[in-house]
Short mmCIF file of N, CA and C in Angstrom, two decimals:
data_model
loop_
_atom_site.label_atom_id
_atom_site.label_comp_id
_atom_site.label_asym_id
_atom_site.label_seq_id
_atom_site.Cartn_x
_atom_site.Cartn_y
_atom_site.Cartn_z
N MET T 1 24.35 5.87 0.38
CA MET T 1 22.96 5.54 0.37
C MET T 1 22.93 4.36 1.27
N SER T 2 21.74 4.23 2.13
CA SER T 2 21.58 3.18 3.01
C SER T 2 20.76 2.11 2.45
N ASP T 3 20.73 1.05 3.22
CA ASP T 3 19.96 -0.20 2.53
C ASP T 3 18.48 0.16 2.29
N ALA T 4 17.98 0.91 3.23
CA ALA T 4 16.48 1.30 3.33
C ALA T 4 16.25 2.05 1.79
N ASN T 5 17.18 2.90 1.42
CA ASN T 5 16.99 3.75 0.20
C ASN T 5 17.21 2.85 -1.12
N SER T 6 17.77 1.64 -0.98
CA SER T 6 18.07 0.94 -2.15
C SER T 6 17.15 -0.24 -2.35
N ILE T 7 15.82 -0.16 -1.92
CA ILE T 7 15.00 -1.15 -2.12
C ILE T 7 14.72 -1.28 -3.63
N LYS T 8 14.79 -2.64 -4.05
CA LYS T 8 14.54 -2.82 -5.42
C LYS T 8 13.15 -3.37 -5.71
N ARG T 9 12.75 -4.15 -4.84
CA ARG T 9 11.43 -4.75 -5.07
C ARG T 9 10.49 -4.34 -3.93
N TRP T 10 9.42 -3.67 -4.16
CA TRP T 10 8.34 -3.20 -3.34
C TRP T 10 7.41 -4.27 -3.12
N THR T 11 7.44 -4.99 -2.07
CA THR T 11 6.35 -6.04 -1.76
C THR T 11 5.24 -5.31 -1.08
N ALA T 12 4.14 -6.13 -1.12
CA ALA T 12 2.98 -5.64 -0.51
C ALA T 12 3.17 -5.16 0.87
N LYS T 13 3.91 -5.90 1.56
CA LYS T 13 4.12 -5.69 3.02
C LYS T 13 4.99 -4.38 3.00
N ARG T 14 5.93 -4.15 2.47
CA ARG T 14 6.62 -2.78 2.46
C ARG T 14 5.87 -1.69 2.14
N LYS T 15 4.99 -1.87 1.04
CA LYS T 15 4.08 -0.73 0.58
C LYS T 15 3.04 -0.45 1.74
N ALA T 16 2.53 -1.37 2.33
CA ALA T 16 1.66 -1.19 3.40
C ALA T 16 2.20 -0.56 4.56
N ALA T 17 3.41 -0.80 4.72
CA ALA T 17 4.16 -0.15 5.80
C ALA T 17 4.31 1.37 5.56
N VAL T 18 4.59 1.70 4.48
CA VAL T 18 4.85 3.15 3.94
C VAL T 18 3.45 3.77 3.96
N VAL T 19 2.36 3.11 3.53
CA VAL T 19 1.12 3.79 3.47
C VAL T 19 0.62 4.04 4.87
N MET T 20 0.84 3.16 5.87
CA MET T 20 0.49 3.25 7.11
C MET T 20 1.10 4.43 7.72
N ASP T 21 2.39 4.59 7.55
CA ASP T 21 3.17 5.70 7.96
C ASP T 21 2.41 7.14 7.48
N ILE T 22 2.14 7.08 6.20
CA ILE T 22 1.36 8.27 5.66
C ILE T 22 0.04 8.34 6.31
N PHE T 23 -0.70 7.53 6.46
CA PHE T 23 -2.08 7.68 7.18
C PHE T 23 -1.93 8.08 8.60
N LYS T 24 -0.94 7.71 9.27
CA LYS T 24 -0.57 8.05 10.74
C LYS T 24 0.04 9.46 10.73
N GLY T 25 0.41 9.99 9.56
CA GLY T 25 1.04 11.37 9.57
C GLY T 25 2.46 11.39 9.93
N LYS T 26 3.17 10.17 9.89
CA LYS T 26 4.55 10.17 10.36
C LYS T 26 5.40 10.59 9.08
N THR T 27 4.86 10.55 8.00
CA THR T 27 5.62 11.04 6.61
C THR T 27 4.62 11.59 5.63
N THR T 28 5.10 12.07 4.51
CA THR T 28 4.22 12.37 3.52
C THR T 28 4.64 11.64 2.23
N THR T 29 3.74 11.71 1.13
CA THR T 29 4.02 11.15 -0.15
C THR T 29 5.31 11.81 -0.64
N ALA T 30 5.42 13.09 -0.53
CA ALA T 30 6.72 13.66 -1.12
C ALA T 30 7.97 13.23 -0.45
N GLU T 31 7.91 13.05 0.90
CA GLU T 31 9.11 12.53 1.62
C GLU T 31 9.47 11.16 1.26
N VAL T 32 8.37 10.35 1.10
CA VAL T 32 8.91 8.93 0.76
C VAL T 32 9.09 8.93 -0.75
N ALA T 33 8.61 9.67 -1.52
CA ALA T 33 9.12 9.64 -3.02
C ALA T 33 10.57 10.12 -3.01
N ARG T 34 10.88 11.06 -2.22
CA ARG T 34 12.29 11.70 -2.33
C ARG T 34 13.20 10.58 -1.70
N GLN T 35 12.85 9.95 -0.46
CA GLN T 35 13.68 9.07 0.23
C GLN T 35 13.93 7.83 -0.62
N TYR T 36 13.07 7.29 -1.34
CA TYR T 36 13.26 6.12 -1.99
C TYR T 36 13.32 6.24 -3.64
N ASP T 37 13.48 7.43 -4.09
CA ASP T 37 13.61 7.78 -5.42
C ASP T 37 12.33 7.22 -6.27
N LEU T 38 11.35 7.54 -5.77
CA LEU T 38 10.01 7.13 -6.53
C LEU T 38 9.13 8.36 -6.93
N THR T 39 8.25 8.25 -7.61
CA THR T 39 7.35 9.44 -8.06
C THR T 39 6.10 9.60 -6.92
N VAL T 40 5.94 10.78 -6.79
CA VAL T 40 4.70 11.07 -5.87
C VAL T 40 3.45 10.37 -6.48
N SER T 41 3.26 10.32 -7.85
CA SER T 41 2.01 9.61 -8.21
C SER T 41 2.18 8.16 -8.01
N GLU T 42 3.31 7.60 -7.88
CA GLU T 42 3.34 6.18 -7.69
C GLU T 42 3.00 5.97 -6.17
N ILE T 43 3.46 6.73 -5.37
CA ILE T 43 2.97 6.56 -3.78
C ILE T 43 1.49 6.86 -3.71
N GLU T 44 1.07 7.83 -4.31
CA GLU T 44 -0.34 8.26 -4.30
C GLU T 44 -1.18 7.03 -4.82
N GLY T 45 -0.56 6.29 -5.84
CA GLY T 45 -1.47 5.11 -6.33
C GLY T 45 -1.49 4.05 -5.12
N TRP T 46 -0.48 3.98 -4.38
CA TRP T 46 -0.46 2.88 -3.38
C TRP T 46 -1.53 3.44 -2.28
N VAL T 47 -1.45 4.55 -1.92
CA VAL T 47 -2.37 5.14 -1.08
C VAL T 47 -3.97 4.87 -1.43
N ASP T 48 -4.19 5.23 -2.73
CA ASP T 48 -5.52 5.07 -3.37
C ASP T 48 -5.94 3.70 -3.23
N GLU T 49 -5.06 2.77 -3.63
CA GLU T 49 -5.29 1.28 -3.56
C GLU T 49 -5.51 0.93 -2.15
N ALA T 50 -4.74 1.23 -1.14
CA ALA T 50 -5.05 0.93 0.12
C ALA T 50 -6.51 1.34 0.59
N GLN T 51 -6.78 2.59 0.35
CA GLN T 51 -8.09 3.01 0.68
C GLN T 51 -9.19 2.36 0.13
N ARG T 52 -9.21 1.86 -1.33
CA ARG T 52 -10.22 1.10 -1.90
C ARG T 52 -10.21 -0.28 -1.23
N SER T 53 -9.06 -0.90 -0.86
CA SER T 53 -9.04 -2.08 -0.21
C SER T 53 -9.63 -1.90 1.23
N MET T 54 -9.40 -1.02 1.92
CA MET T 54 -10.01 -0.93 3.16
C MET T 54 -11.48 -0.70 3.17
N GLU T 55 -11.86 0.06 2.24
CA GLU T 55 -13.29 0.22 2.15
C GLU T 55 -14.02 -1.23 2.04
N ASN T 56 -13.56 -2.01 1.05
CA ASN T 56 -14.11 -3.31 0.78
C ASN T 56 -13.91 -4.08 2.20
N GLY T 57 -12.99 -3.96 2.97
CA GLY T 57 -12.82 -4.73 4.09
C GLY T 57 -13.90 -4.40 5.10
N PHE T 58 -14.51 -3.29 5.10
CA PHE T 58 -15.57 -2.85 5.96
C PHE T 58 -16.88 -3.21 5.64
N LYS T 59 -17.00 -3.54 4.26
CA LYS T 59 -18.34 -3.93 3.80
C LYS T 59 -18.88 -5.26 4.53
N ALA T 60 -20.08 -5.44 4.65
CA ALA T 60 -20.69 -6.58 5.32
C ALA T 60 -20.47 -7.82 4.47
N ARG T 61 -20.46 -7.70 3.12
CA ARG T 61 -20.04 -8.89 2.23
C ARG T 61 -19.00 -8.26 1.21
N PRO T 62 -17.78 -8.33 1.74
CA PRO T 62 -16.63 -7.87 0.90
C PRO T 62 -16.39 -8.69 -0.30
N LYS T 63 -15.92 -8.15 -1.42
CA LYS T 63 -15.61 -8.82 -2.64
C LYS T 63 -14.73 -9.94 -2.30
N GLY T 64 -14.75 -11.12 -2.94
CA GLY T 64 -13.81 -12.15 -2.67
C GLY T 64 -14.06 -12.96 -1.47
N LYS T 65 -15.12 -12.59 -0.51
CA LYS T 65 -15.50 -13.25 0.69
C LYS T 65 -16.78 -13.63 0.74
N ARG T 66 -17.48 -13.74 -0.38
CA ARG T 66 -18.84 -14.14 -0.40
C ARG T 66 -19.01 -15.55 -0.13
N PRO T 67 -20.13 -16.02 0.52
CA PRO T 67 -20.52 -17.51 0.71
C PRO T 67 -20.52 -18.34 -0.70
N GLY T 68 -20.01 -19.26 -0.76
CA GLY T 68 -19.96 -20.20 -2.00
C GLY T 68 -18.77 -19.80 -2.96
N ILE T 69 -18.06 -18.81 -2.73
CA ILE T 69 -17.07 -18.46 -3.58
C ILE T 69 -15.74 -18.92 -2.97
N THR T 70 -15.06 -19.74 -3.61
CA THR T 70 -13.68 -20.16 -3.11
C THR T 70 -12.70 -19.67 -4.08
N LEU T 71 -11.88 -18.83 -3.54
CA LEU T 71 -10.64 -18.16 -4.36
C LEU T 71 -9.51 -19.34 -4.51
N PHE T 72 -9.35 -19.85 -3.30
CA PHE T 72 -8.05 -20.85 -3.35
C PHE T 72 -8.52 -22.05 -2.55
N GLN T 73 -8.31 -23.19 -3.22
CA GLN T 73 -8.54 -24.65 -2.63
C GLN T 73 -7.31 -25.41 -2.28
#
């Protein structure tokens, strides 16, 4: 087993990289699940979450970015 296959903690950055590879057609959810010993539904959840976040990013007034709202000070 290589180091890539023994990831114990899936950070947002790692998930994003995998999801981008799926979006670009470089891999499939089934291949990722097999490679990293995850479930297909787990990977599909990441893809769904990425699509929702992406949609919000394209809105004229995305959630969490409205004037007068400060999330972190």
